[in-house]
Amino acid sequence: MLTNVRRRLLAAAALSLLTVTAACGGGGATESTPAPGPSALTGAPVTISFWHGLGGAAGKALQEEVDRFNASNADHITAAAVFQGNYVDTLAKYTAAVRDGSTPDVLMANDVSTGFLHDAGQTVSAAEMAAANPADLHLDDLRPAARGYYSVDGKLLSVPFNTSMPMLYVNDALLTRAGVDKASLSTIDGLVASARQLHTALPDVYGFTNPLADGWWYEQLTAAAGTPYCTPDNGRGARKVEALSLNAPAQHAALAAITSLYTDGVALNPGGNNEASMSAFTSGKVAMMLSSSGGIGTINASGMTGYSALPLPLAAATGGPLLGGASLWVDGPGHDPAHQLAAWKLLTFLDSPQAQERFSHASGFAPVNAKVDDSPTQQAYLARNPAQAAVIDQFTKAPANSATAGCLSGALPTIRAGVVAAMDGAFAGRTPLDTAITQAQDAAATAIKNYNEQVGR
């Protein structure tokens, strides 16, 4: 039977999902379940269900790892992985499954779903599963930035699996022609100055672009400024998220600097078509592009050579990148201890150094298990793939703090949609930046208030 708290969470999730679907065109947890220990698997065969939202090459690589797990556990555990559509579709189906009492044993959910799943209290935390099963996955092997994003008060909620990083891609030949030194691109100010220098020296080339239709990028500029996106402290402390803040000095300065590139015609505005940024970069129409580390595969597939992948430029010494991707959750209510432990065994396998290395090479996502770095085959792979090496280097060095941990709120999908809508006017030159910021903060205030009321906070 659903509790009143969980009913309110489902209503809040439905509200957020409707907003996200429209935008895309297509505290503490309320309850907890004790984690089972090794004795929960009595020897009887167990089949577990695993819902995920990975398609394409990443989905194929994931299935191959699940097949390996099944082959090595054929006598007692079988995992049935089911692709449920994209991340939004997967969470919508999961929300319906909670109502119906038919949730999967393992759920893959993207970064933006973390706040909702934390509040829902439907899962057993990774920290508790690891503590009850010390012979399995060692959480300290996972990179600190990944642990930080999916943790609350130092407690890891879910197991990070496929992780992406923001990267600055540059056309080496165009930078050389314009006399731009890559060393100047470590800061937002350096990026802006270099973009202007490029466009002045090469008038037919835009200096910069990034996918403006993705709200992740406004969070990246905030993290680069070492500032929490949501207050207080991105919801990572004792208090729940109460507001969106885009006016901290370093944060506002970063937003203003990037906005000026677009309003001055130095940057290419892709509008609502994020693919336009990638196409312009690979065709040489843009010299520098902020995009996900997942873009490496697309760049390579285009046949482009002579590019470099650089870390996210920072606006403050305490700044850093905000990770993306998804994590794995063990479901609690409605699942007996044997299924929960079997689910944890799958997660232990999927986050092992060997599985993470194979998956990373096949998918382009960065391996979350730091033990992969010690592998000779990984070192040889990175020597052949400098762009991927740059991704992992940034991932390894990323600071773990409240700014880079991201906003922990179930309202985050709706917040992102509101920020994109408001900031579109500023980047297109239709709306003054401060007006757009006020609009974004006001829309977020409504979304946060509605969510918090829905969940009874």
Coordinates of C-alpha atoms in Angstrom, one line a residue:
M1 CA 0.0 0.0 0.0
L2 CA 1.3 3.5 -0.8
T3 CA 1.9 5.9 2.0
N4 CA 0.5 9.5 1.9
V5 CA 4.1 10.7 1.5
R6 CA 4.8 8.5 -1.4
R7 CA 1.5 9.5 -3.1
R8 CA 2.6 13.1 -2.8
L9 CA 6.0 12.2 -4.3
L10 CA 4.4 10.5 -7.3
A11 CA 2.2 13.6 -7.9
A12 CA 5.3 15.8 -7.8
A13 CA 7.1 13.5 -10.2
A14 CA 4.3 13.5 -12.6
L15 CA 4.3 17.4 -12.5
S16 CA 8.1 17.5 -13.2
L17 CA 7.9 14.9 -16.0
L18 CA 5.2 16.8 -17.8
T19 CA 7.3 19.9 -17.7
V20 CA 10.4 18.1 -18.9
T21 CA 8.6 16.3 -21.7
A22 CA 7.2 19.6 -22.9
A23 CA 10.5 21.3 -22.7
C24 CA 12.4 18.5 -24.5
G25 CA 9.7 18.1 -27.2
G26 CA 9.4 14.6 -26.8
G27 CA 15.8 17.2 4.1
G28 CA 16.1 13.3 4.2
A29 CA 14.5 10.4 2.6
T30 CA 10.9 9.7 3.7
E31 CA 11.4 6.0 4.3
S32 CA 14.3 3.5 4.4
T33 CA 14.7 -0.2 4.0
P34 CA 17.4 -2.1 5.9
A35 CA 20.1 -3.5 3.7
P36 CA 20.4 -7.3 3.5
G37 CA 23.7 -9.0 4.1
P38 CA 25.4 -12.0 2.4
S39 CA 23.1 -14.6 3.9
A40 CA 20.1 -13.2 1.9
L41 CA 21.1 -15.3 -1.0
T42 CA 20.2 -18.8 0.1
G43 CA 21.1 -20.6 -3.1
A44 CA 17.7 -20.6 -4.8
P45 CA 18.0 -19.1 -8.3
V46 CA 17.0 -15.4 -8.4
T47 CA 15.9 -13.4 -11.5
I48 CA 16.2 -9.6 -11.2
S49 CA 14.7 -6.9 -13.4
F50 CA 16.9 -3.9 -14.5
W51 CA 15.3 -0.9 -16.2
H52 CA 17.6 1.5 -18.0
G53 CA 17.5 4.4 -20.6
L54 CA 20.7 3.8 -22.6
G55 CA 20.3 3.3 -26.3
G56 CA 22.8 3.1 -29.2
A57 CA 26.4 2.1 -28.6
A58 CA 26.1 2.6 -24.8
G59 CA 23.0 0.5 -24.6
K60 CA 24.8 -2.3 -26.5
A61 CA 27.8 -2.1 -24.3
L62 CA 25.6 -2.2 -21.2
Q63 CA 23.8 -5.3 -22.4
E64 CA 27.1 -7.0 -23.1
E65 CA 28.2 -6.4 -19.5
V66 CA 24.9 -7.8 -18.2
D67 CA 25.4 -10.9 -20.3
R68 CA 28.9 -11.3 -18.8
F69 CA 27.4 -11.0 -15.3
N70 CA 24.7 -13.6 -16.2
A71 CA 27.3 -16.0 -17.6
S72 CA 29.4 -15.7 -14.4
N73 CA 26.4 -16.2 -12.1
A74 CA 24.4 -18.7 -14.2
D75 CA 23.7 -21.0 -11.3
H76 CA 22.0 -18.5 -9.0
I77 CA 21.4 -15.0 -10.5
T78 CA 19.9 -13.9 -13.8
A79 CA 19.6 -10.2 -14.6
A80 CA 17.0 -9.1 -17.2
A81 CA 17.9 -5.7 -18.6
V82 CA 15.1 -3.8 -20.3
F83 CA 15.5 -0.6 -22.3
Q84 CA 12.6 1.7 -21.3
G85 CA 13.2 4.6 -23.7
N86 CA 15.2 7.7 -22.8
Y87 CA 15.7 8.8 -19.2
V88 CA 12.5 10.8 -19.0
D89 CA 10.5 7.8 -20.3
T90 CA 12.2 5.5 -17.9
L91 CA 11.4 7.7 -14.9
A92 CA 7.8 8.1 -16.0
K93 CA 7.4 4.3 -16.3
Y94 CA 9.1 3.9 -12.9
T95 CA 6.7 6.4 -11.3
A96 CA 3.8 4.4 -12.7
A97 CA 5.4 1.2 -11.4
V98 CA 5.6 2.6 -7.9
R99 CA 1.8 3.2 -8.0
D100 CA 1.2 -0.3 -9.3
G101 CA 3.7 -2.1 -7.0
S102 CA 5.7 -3.4 -10.0
T103 CA 9.0 -1.6 -9.7
P104 CA 12.2 -3.2 -11.1
D105 CA 14.9 -4.5 -8.8
V106 CA 17.4 -2.1 -10.3
L107 CA 16.7 1.3 -11.8
M108 CA 19.1 3.4 -13.9
A109 CA 18.1 7.1 -13.5
N110 CA 19.9 10.2 -14.8
D111 CA 21.5 12.8 -12.7
V112 CA 18.5 15.2 -12.7
S113 CA 16.3 12.5 -11.1
T114 CA 18.4 12.2 -7.9
G115 CA 16.4 14.7 -5.8
F116 CA 13.1 13.0 -6.5
L117 CA 14.4 9.5 -5.9
H118 CA 16.1 10.6 -2.7
D119 CA 12.8 12.1 -1.5
A120 CA 10.7 9.1 -2.6
G121 CA 12.4 6.7 -0.1
Q122 CA 11.7 3.8 -2.5
T123 CA 15.3 2.5 -2.6
V124 CA 18.0 1.1 -0.4
S125 CA 21.1 3.3 -0.3
A126 CA 24.3 2.3 -1.8
A127 CA 26.1 3.2 1.5
E128 CA 23.9 0.8 3.4
M129 CA 24.3 -2.0 0.9
A130 CA 28.1 -1.6 0.8
A131 CA 28.3 -1.6 4.6
A132 CA 26.2 -4.8 4.9
N133 CA 28.3 -6.5 2.2
P134 CA 31.9 -5.5 2.7
A135 CA 33.3 -8.1 0.3
D136 CA 31.5 -6.5 -2.6
L137 CA 31.8 -3.0 -4.2
H138 CA 34.2 -0.7 -2.3
L139 CA 32.8 2.7 -2.5
D140 CA 36.1 4.4 -1.9
D141 CA 37.2 3.1 -5.3
L142 CA 34.7 5.4 -7.0
R143 CA 35.9 8.8 -8.0
P144 CA 35.1 11.5 -5.4
A145 CA 33.2 13.8 -7.8
A146 CA 30.9 11.0 -8.7
R147 CA 30.3 10.0 -5.1
G148 CA 29.7 13.6 -4.2
Y149 CA 26.9 14.1 -6.8
Y150 CA 24.9 11.1 -5.6
S151 CA 25.4 11.6 -1.9
V152 CA 23.5 13.4 0.8
D153 CA 25.3 14.2 4.1
G154 CA 28.1 12.0 3.0
K155 CA 25.9 9.0 2.4
L156 CA 26.0 7.5 -1.1
L157 CA 22.4 7.0 -2.3
S158 CA 23.1 5.2 -5.6
V159 CA 26.0 3.8 -7.6
P160 CA 27.3 6.1 -10.3
F161 CA 27.6 4.2 -13.6
N162 CA 27.9 6.2 -16.8
T163 CA 29.4 9.6 -16.3
S164 CA 30.0 12.5 -18.7
M165 CA 32.0 15.7 -18.2
P166 CA 31.7 19.1 -19.8
M167 CA 34.6 19.7 -22.2
L168 CA 35.9 22.6 -24.3
Y169 CA 36.6 21.4 -27.8
V170 CA 38.9 23.5 -29.9
N171 CA 39.9 23.5 -33.5
D172 CA 43.7 23.4 -33.3
A173 CA 44.4 24.9 -36.8
L174 CA 42.0 27.8 -36.3
L175 CA 43.5 28.7 -32.9
T176 CA 46.9 28.7 -34.5
R177 CA 45.8 30.9 -37.4
A178 CA 44.3 33.4 -34.9
G179 CA 47.3 33.3 -32.6
V180 CA 45.3 31.9 -29.6
D181 CA 47.3 30.1 -26.9
K182 CA 45.4 27.1 -25.4
A183 CA 46.9 28.0 -22.1
S184 CA 44.6 31.0 -22.0
L185 CA 41.5 28.9 -22.1
S186 CA 41.6 27.7 -18.5
T187 CA 39.3 30.5 -17.3
I188 CA 36.0 32.0 -18.5
D189 CA 37.7 35.4 -19.0
G190 CA 40.4 33.7 -21.1
L191 CA 37.8 31.9 -23.2
V192 CA 35.8 35.0 -23.9
A193 CA 38.9 37.0 -24.8
S194 CA 40.1 34.2 -27.1
A195 CA 36.7 33.9 -28.8
R196 CA 36.8 37.6 -29.6
Q197 CA 40.3 37.3 -30.9
L198 CA 39.4 34.4 -33.1
H199 CA 36.4 36.1 -34.6
T200 CA 38.3 39.3 -35.2
A201 CA 41.2 37.4 -36.9
L202 CA 38.9 35.1 -38.8
P203 CA 35.6 37.0 -39.5
D204 CA 34.0 34.0 -41.3
V205 CA 34.5 31.8 -38.2
Y206 CA 32.5 32.1 -35.0
G207 CA 34.7 32.1 -31.9
F208 CA 32.4 29.9 -29.7
T209 CA 29.2 28.0 -29.4
N210 CA 27.5 25.7 -26.9
P211 CA 24.1 23.8 -26.7
L212 CA 21.9 26.5 -25.2
A213 CA 18.8 24.3 -25.2
D214 CA 20.3 22.1 -22.5
G215 CA 19.9 23.5 -19.0
W216 CA 22.9 21.6 -17.8
W217 CA 25.1 24.3 -19.3
Y218 CA 23.8 27.1 -17.0
E219 CA 24.6 24.8 -14.1
Q220 CA 28.1 24.3 -15.5
L221 CA 28.8 28.0 -15.5
T222 CA 27.6 28.1 -11.9
A223 CA 29.8 25.2 -10.9
A224 CA 32.7 26.9 -12.8
A225 CA 32.1 29.9 -10.6
G226 CA 32.3 27.8 -7.4
T227 CA 28.7 28.8 -6.6
P228 CA 25.7 26.6 -5.6
Y229 CA 23.0 26.7 -8.3
C230 CA 20.2 26.3 -5.6
T231 CA 20.2 27.7 -2.2
P232 CA 21.0 26.9 0.5
D233 CA 24.1 24.8 -0.5
N234 CA 22.4 23.1 -3.4
G235 CA 20.3 21.2 -0.8
R236 CA 23.3 19.2 0.3
G237 CA 23.1 20.3 3.9
A238 CA 20.5 20.0 6.6
R239 CA 18.0 22.4 4.8
K240 CA 16.0 21.6 1.6
V241 CA 16.4 23.6 -1.6
E242 CA 14.4 26.9 -1.3
A243 CA 15.4 28.9 -4.3
L244 CA 17.5 29.3 -7.5
S245 CA 20.3 31.8 -7.3
L246 CA 22.0 33.2 -10.4
N247 CA 23.3 36.4 -9.0
A248 CA 26.4 35.5 -7.0
P249 CA 29.2 37.8 -8.2
A250 CA 31.4 35.2 -10.0
Q251 CA 28.3 33.4 -11.3
H252 CA 26.7 36.5 -12.7
A253 CA 30.0 37.6 -14.2
A254 CA 30.4 34.2 -16.0
L255 CA 26.8 34.4 -17.3
A256 CA 27.3 38.0 -18.5
A257 CA 30.6 37.2 -20.2
I258 CA 29.2 34.3 -22.2
T259 CA 26.0 36.1 -23.0
S260 CA 28.0 39.0 -24.5
L261 CA 29.6 36.6 -27.0
Y262 CA 26.2 35.8 -28.4
T263 CA 24.8 39.3 -28.3
D264 CA 27.9 40.7 -30.0
G265 CA 27.8 38.1 -32.8
V266 CA 31.0 36.4 -31.7
A267 CA 29.3 33.1 -30.8
L268 CA 27.0 31.0 -32.9
N269 CA 23.5 30.7 -31.3
P270 CA 22.2 27.2 -32.1
G271 CA 18.7 28.0 -30.9
G272 CA 16.8 25.0 -29.9
N273 CA 18.9 22.7 -32.1
N274 CA 21.8 21.4 -30.0
E275 CA 23.1 19.4 -32.9
A276 CA 23.7 22.7 -34.8
S277 CA 26.6 23.4 -32.4
M278 CA 28.3 20.1 -33.1
S279 CA 27.8 20.4 -36.9
A280 CA 29.2 23.9 -37.0
F281 CA 32.3 22.8 -35.0
T282 CA 33.0 19.7 -37.0
S283 CA 32.7 21.7 -40.3
G284 CA 35.1 24.4 -39.2
K285 CA 32.5 27.2 -38.9
V286 CA 33.1 27.5 -35.1
A287 CA 36.5 27.4 -33.5
M288 CA 35.6 26.5 -29.9
M289 CA 32.6 24.6 -28.5
L290 CA 31.5 23.6 -25.0
S291 CA 29.8 20.2 -25.1
S292 CA 29.6 16.9 -23.2
S293 CA 32.4 14.4 -23.2
G294 CA 29.9 12.2 -25.0
G295 CA 30.5 14.4 -28.0
I296 CA 33.9 12.8 -28.7
G297 CA 32.3 9.9 -30.5
T298 CA 30.3 12.3 -32.7
I299 CA 33.3 14.4 -33.5
N300 CA 35.4 11.3 -34.4
A301 CA 32.5 9.8 -36.5
S302 CA 32.4 13.1 -38.5
G303 CA 36.0 12.4 -39.7
M304 CA 37.3 15.6 -38.0
T305 CA 40.9 15.5 -36.9
G306 CA 43.1 18.2 -35.4
Y307 CA 41.0 19.0 -32.4
S308 CA 41.7 19.1 -28.7
A309 CA 39.5 18.5 -25.7
L310 CA 40.2 20.8 -22.8
P311 CA 38.8 21.1 -19.3
L312 CA 35.8 23.3 -18.5
P313 CA 37.1 26.9 -18.1
L314 CA 36.7 28.2 -14.6
A315 CA 35.5 31.5 -13.1
A316 CA 36.7 30.9 -9.5
A317 CA 39.5 28.9 -7.8
T318 CA 36.9 26.8 -6.0
G319 CA 35.0 26.1 -9.3
G320 CA 34.9 22.8 -11.1
P321 CA 32.8 20.7 -13.6
L322 CA 29.5 19.3 -12.8
L323 CA 29.1 15.7 -13.9
G324 CA 26.3 14.2 -16.0
G325 CA 25.1 10.8 -16.8
A326 CA 23.2 8.3 -14.6
S327 CA 23.4 6.1 -11.6
L328 CA 22.0 2.7 -10.4
W329 CA 19.5 2.4 -7.6
V330 CA 18.5 -0.8 -5.7
D331 CA 14.8 -0.8 -5.1
G332 CA 13.5 -1.5 -1.6
P333 CA 9.7 -1.8 -0.9
G334 CA 8.2 -4.8 -2.6
H335 CA 11.5 -6.6 -3.2
D336 CA 12.7 -9.3 -0.8
P337 CA 16.2 -9.4 0.6
A338 CA 17.4 -12.0 -1.9
H339 CA 16.4 -9.8 -4.9
Q340 CA 17.9 -6.7 -3.2
L341 CA 21.2 -8.5 -2.7
A342 CA 21.2 -10.0 -6.2
A343 CA 20.7 -6.5 -7.4
W344 CA 23.7 -5.3 -5.4
K345 CA 25.8 -8.1 -6.9
L346 CA 24.9 -6.8 -10.4
L347 CA 25.9 -3.3 -9.4
T348 CA 29.2 -4.6 -7.9
F349 CA 29.9 -6.2 -11.2
L350 CA 29.0 -3.2 -13.4
D351 CA 31.2 -0.9 -11.4
S352 CA 34.1 -3.2 -11.2
P353 CA 37.3 -1.9 -12.8
Q354 CA 37.1 -4.5 -15.6
A355 CA 33.5 -3.8 -16.5
Q356 CA 34.0 0.0 -16.3
E357 CA 37.0 -0.2 -18.6
R358 CA 35.2 -2.2 -21.2
F359 CA 32.1 -0.1 -21.0
S360 CA 34.1 3.2 -21.2
H361 CA 35.9 2.1 -24.3
A362 CA 32.7 1.0 -26.0
S363 CA 30.5 3.9 -25.0
G364 CA 32.8 6.9 -24.5
F365 CA 31.6 7.5 -20.9
A366 CA 34.3 8.1 -18.3
P367 CA 35.0 5.1 -16.0
V368 CA 33.8 5.9 -12.4
N369 CA 36.0 3.3 -10.8
A370 CA 39.5 4.9 -10.2
K371 CA 41.1 1.4 -10.2
V372 CA 40.7 1.5 -14.0
D373 CA 43.6 4.0 -14.1
D374 CA 46.0 1.2 -13.0
S375 CA 45.1 -1.0 -16.0
P376 CA 47.9 -1.3 -18.6
T377 CA 45.3 -1.7 -21.4
Q378 CA 43.6 1.5 -20.2
Q379 CA 46.8 3.3 -20.2
A380 CA 47.5 2.2 -23.8
Y381 CA 44.0 3.1 -24.8
L382 CA 44.4 6.7 -23.4
A383 CA 47.7 7.1 -25.1
R384 CA 45.9 6.4 -28.4
N385 CA 42.9 8.6 -27.5
P386 CA 44.1 11.9 -26.0
A387 CA 40.6 13.4 -25.9
Q388 CA 39.4 10.6 -23.7
A389 CA 42.5 11.0 -21.5
A390 CA 41.6 14.7 -21.1
V391 CA 38.1 13.7 -19.9
I392 CA 39.4 11.3 -17.3
D393 CA 42.0 13.7 -16.1
Q394 CA 39.4 16.4 -15.5
F395 CA 37.1 13.8 -13.8
T396 CA 40.0 12.7 -11.5
K397 CA 40.9 16.3 -10.5
A398 CA 37.3 17.6 -10.2
P399 CA 36.8 19.1 -6.7
A400 CA 34.0 17.5 -4.6
N401 CA 32.1 20.4 -3.0
S402 CA 28.5 21.7 -2.8
A403 CA 28.9 23.7 -6.0
T404 CA 30.0 20.7 -8.1
A405 CA 27.6 18.3 -6.4
G406 CA 24.6 20.0 -8.2
C407 CA 21.2 20.9 -7.1
L408 CA 19.5 18.2 -5.0
S409 CA 15.8 18.9 -5.6
G410 CA 13.0 16.9 -7.2
A411 CA 12.0 20.2 -8.9
L412 CA 15.3 20.3 -10.9
P413 CA 13.8 19.1 -14.2
T414 CA 11.3 21.9 -14.0
I415 CA 13.9 24.4 -12.9
R416 CA 16.1 23.5 -15.9
A417 CA 13.2 24.1 -18.3
G418 CA 12.4 27.5 -16.8
V419 CA 16.0 28.6 -16.9
V420 CA 16.4 27.6 -20.6
A421 CA 13.2 29.5 -21.5
A422 CA 14.2 32.7 -19.7
M423 CA 17.9 32.7 -20.7
D424 CA 17.0 32.1 -24.4
G425 CA 15.9 35.7 -24.5
A426 CA 19.1 37.0 -23.0
F427 CA 21.3 35.0 -25.4
A428 CA 19.2 36.1 -28.4
G429 CA 19.5 39.7 -27.3
R430 CA 15.7 40.1 -26.8
T431 CA 15.9 40.4 -23.0
P432 CA 18.4 42.2 -20.7
L433 CA 20.4 39.6 -18.8
D434 CA 19.2 40.8 -15.4
T435 CA 15.6 40.6 -16.5
A436 CA 16.2 37.0 -17.8
I437 CA 17.8 36.1 -14.5
T438 CA 14.9 37.4 -12.5
Q439 CA 12.4 35.5 -14.8
A440 CA 14.4 32.3 -14.3
Q441 CA 14.6 32.7 -10.5
D442 CA 10.9 33.5 -10.3
A443 CA 10.0 30.5 -12.4
A444 CA 12.2 28.3 -10.2
A445 CA 10.7 29.7 -7.0
T446 CA 7.3 28.6 -8.2
A447 CA 8.6 25.1 -9.3
I448 CA 10.3 24.6 -5.9
K449 CA 7.3 25.8 -3.9
N450 CA 5.0 23.5 -5.8
Y451 CA 7.3 20.5 -5.4
N452 CA 7.9 21.1 -1.7
E453 CA 4.2 21.4 -1.1
Q454 CA 3.5 18.3 -3.1
V455 CA 5.9 16.3 -1.0
G456 CA 4.6 17.8 2.3
R457 CA 7.7 19.8 3.1

